[in-house]
């Protein structure tokens, strides 16, 4: 029997970014959409960042670069209290 694998994330996405939405800073302020994936085990194909998140500017810069160049990303997220996917780690591949 193999041991169970634990993860700190509710979802992991390996995809490109198809769309970016920007709105009020702390109300799901920066959203990234995935063309072929759901973000954290629910029906949403997007995940978000808020202006108050640690390292927000670096996340936004990385996501914009990935979108502009078509570079695939790996996004790790957790489900928030409202059922939305909050980005917690992002890697450009």
mmCIF file of C-alpha atoms in Angstrom:
data_model
loop_
_atom_site.group_PDB
_atom_site.id
_atom_site.type_symbol
_atom_site.label_atom_id
_atom_site.label_comp_id
_atom_site.label_asym_id
_atom_site.label_seq_id
_atom_site.Cartn_x
_atom_site.Cartn_y
_atom_site.Cartn_z
ATOM 1 C CA UNK A 1 0.000 0.000 0.000
ATOM 2 C CA UNK A 2 1.325 3.426 -0.942
ATOM 3 C CA UNK A 3 1.122 6.351 1.469
ATOM 4 C CA UNK A 4 -1.369 9.101 0.678
ATOM 5 C CA UNK A 5 0.089 12.250 -0.803
ATOM 6 C CA UNK A 6 -0.733 15.407 1.125
ATOM 7 C CA UNK A 7 -0.921 18.794 -0.533
ATOM 8 C CA UNK A 8 -1.210 22.305 0.829
ATOM 9 C CA UNK A 9 -3.171 23.325 -2.277
ATOM 10 C CA UNK A 10 -6.802 22.793 -3.227
ATOM 11 C CA UNK A 11 -5.920 23.027 -6.890
ATOM 12 C CA UNK A 12 -3.016 22.897 -9.303
ATOM 13 C CA UNK A 13 -3.311 24.144 -12.883
ATOM 14 C CA UNK A 14 -0.783 23.584 -15.676
ATOM 15 C CA UNK A 15 -2.043 25.732 -18.547
ATOM 16 C CA UNK A 16 -1.657 29.025 -20.364
ATOM 17 C CA UNK A 17 -3.482 32.190 -19.340
ATOM 18 C CA UNK A 18 -6.308 32.959 -21.759
ATOM 19 C CA UNK A 19 -7.675 36.142 -20.180
ATOM 20 C CA UNK A 20 -6.916 38.628 -17.413
ATOM 21 C CA UNK A 21 -9.512 40.786 -15.618
ATOM 22 C CA UNK A 22 -8.608 43.696 -13.364
ATOM 23 C CA UNK A 23 -11.065 45.351 -10.975
ATOM 24 C CA UNK A 24 -11.158 46.934 -7.515
ATOM 25 C CA UNK A 25 -8.007 45.900 -5.647
ATOM 26 C CA UNK A 26 -9.387 43.756 -2.828
ATOM 27 C CA UNK A 27 -12.538 42.396 -4.471
ATOM 28 C CA UNK A 28 -11.085 39.530 -6.520
ATOM 29 C CA UNK A 29 -9.022 42.340 -8.023
ATOM 30 C CA UNK A 30 -6.768 40.494 -10.478
ATOM 31 C CA UNK A 31 -8.200 37.387 -12.146
ATOM 32 C CA UNK A 32 -6.422 34.969 -14.428
ATOM 33 C CA UNK A 33 -8.393 32.580 -16.640
ATOM 34 C CA UNK A 34 -7.329 29.194 -17.964
ATOM 35 C CA UNK A 35 -8.562 27.898 -21.345
ATOM 36 C CA UNK A 36 -8.349 24.181 -20.537
ATOM 37 C CA UNK A 37 -8.537 23.837 -16.758
ATOM 38 C CA UNK A 38 -10.554 24.486 -13.653
ATOM 39 C CA UNK A 39 -8.601 26.248 -10.953
ATOM 40 C CA UNK A 40 -9.179 24.359 -7.711
ATOM 41 C CA UNK A 41 -11.465 21.397 -8.055
ATOM 42 C CA UNK A 42 -14.646 23.373 -8.682
ATOM 43 C CA UNK A 43 -16.361 24.806 -11.768
ATOM 44 C CA UNK A 44 -14.308 28.029 -11.934
ATOM 45 C CA UNK A 45 -11.777 28.352 -14.746
ATOM 46 C CA UNK A 46 -10.156 31.344 -13.056
ATOM 47 C CA UNK A 47 -8.222 32.229 -9.931
ATOM 48 C CA UNK A 48 -7.601 35.582 -8.303
ATOM 49 C CA UNK A 49 -5.200 37.795 -6.395
ATOM 50 C CA UNK A 50 -5.994 40.806 -4.227
ATOM 51 C CA UNK A 51 -3.896 43.944 -3.874
ATOM 52 C CA UNK A 52 -3.266 43.082 -0.208
ATOM 53 C CA UNK A 53 -1.674 39.699 -1.027
ATOM 54 C CA UNK A 54 1.979 39.289 -0.183
ATOM 55 C CA UNK A 55 4.145 39.738 -3.289
ATOM 56 C CA UNK A 56 1.114 40.973 -5.288
ATOM 57 C CA UNK A 57 3.149 43.061 -7.732
ATOM 58 C CA UNK A 58 5.454 40.157 -8.570
ATOM 59 C CA UNK A 59 2.476 37.822 -9.140
ATOM 60 C CA UNK A 60 0.832 40.377 -11.434
ATOM 61 C CA UNK A 61 4.050 40.997 -13.380
ATOM 62 C CA UNK A 62 4.613 37.262 -13.854
ATOM 63 C CA UNK A 63 1.018 36.644 -14.956
ATOM 64 C CA UNK A 64 1.092 39.548 -17.422
ATOM 65 C CA UNK A 65 4.385 38.311 -18.867
ATOM 66 C CA UNK A 66 3.004 34.787 -19.221
ATOM 67 C CA UNK A 67 -0.125 36.085 -20.962
ATOM 68 C CA UNK A 68 1.853 38.352 -23.306
ATOM 69 C CA UNK A 69 4.284 35.618 -24.350
ATOM 70 C CA UNK A 70 1.964 32.598 -24.211
ATOM 71 C CA UNK A 71 4.254 30.981 -21.639
ATOM 72 C CA UNK A 72 2.600 28.112 -19.738
ATOM 73 C CA UNK A 73 2.152 28.558 -15.998
ATOM 74 C CA UNK A 74 1.605 26.340 -13.012
ATOM 75 C CA UNK A 75 -0.782 27.932 -10.527
ATOM 76 C CA UNK A 76 -1.418 26.563 -7.056
ATOM 77 C CA UNK A 77 -4.532 27.884 -5.333
ATOM 78 C CA UNK A 78 -6.767 27.430 -2.317
ATOM 79 C CA UNK A 79 -10.545 27.738 -2.126
ATOM 80 C CA UNK A 80 -11.601 30.817 -0.151
ATOM 81 C CA UNK A 81 -14.682 31.152 2.088
ATOM 82 C CA UNK A 82 -16.840 32.047 -0.948
ATOM 83 C CA UNK A 83 -15.720 29.088 -3.043
ATOM 84 C CA UNK A 84 -13.355 31.060 -5.291
ATOM 85 C CA UNK A 85 -9.775 30.057 -6.071
ATOM 86 C CA UNK A 86 -7.138 32.276 -4.451
ATOM 87 C CA UNK A 87 -3.682 32.101 -6.066
ATOM 88 C CA UNK A 88 -0.997 31.133 -3.559
ATOM 89 C CA UNK A 89 1.940 30.159 -5.800
ATOM 90 C CA UNK A 90 2.673 30.767 -9.491
ATOM 91 C CA UNK A 91 5.428 29.369 -11.685
ATOM 92 C CA UNK A 92 6.233 30.276 -15.294
ATOM 93 C CA UNK A 93 7.430 27.227 -17.201
#
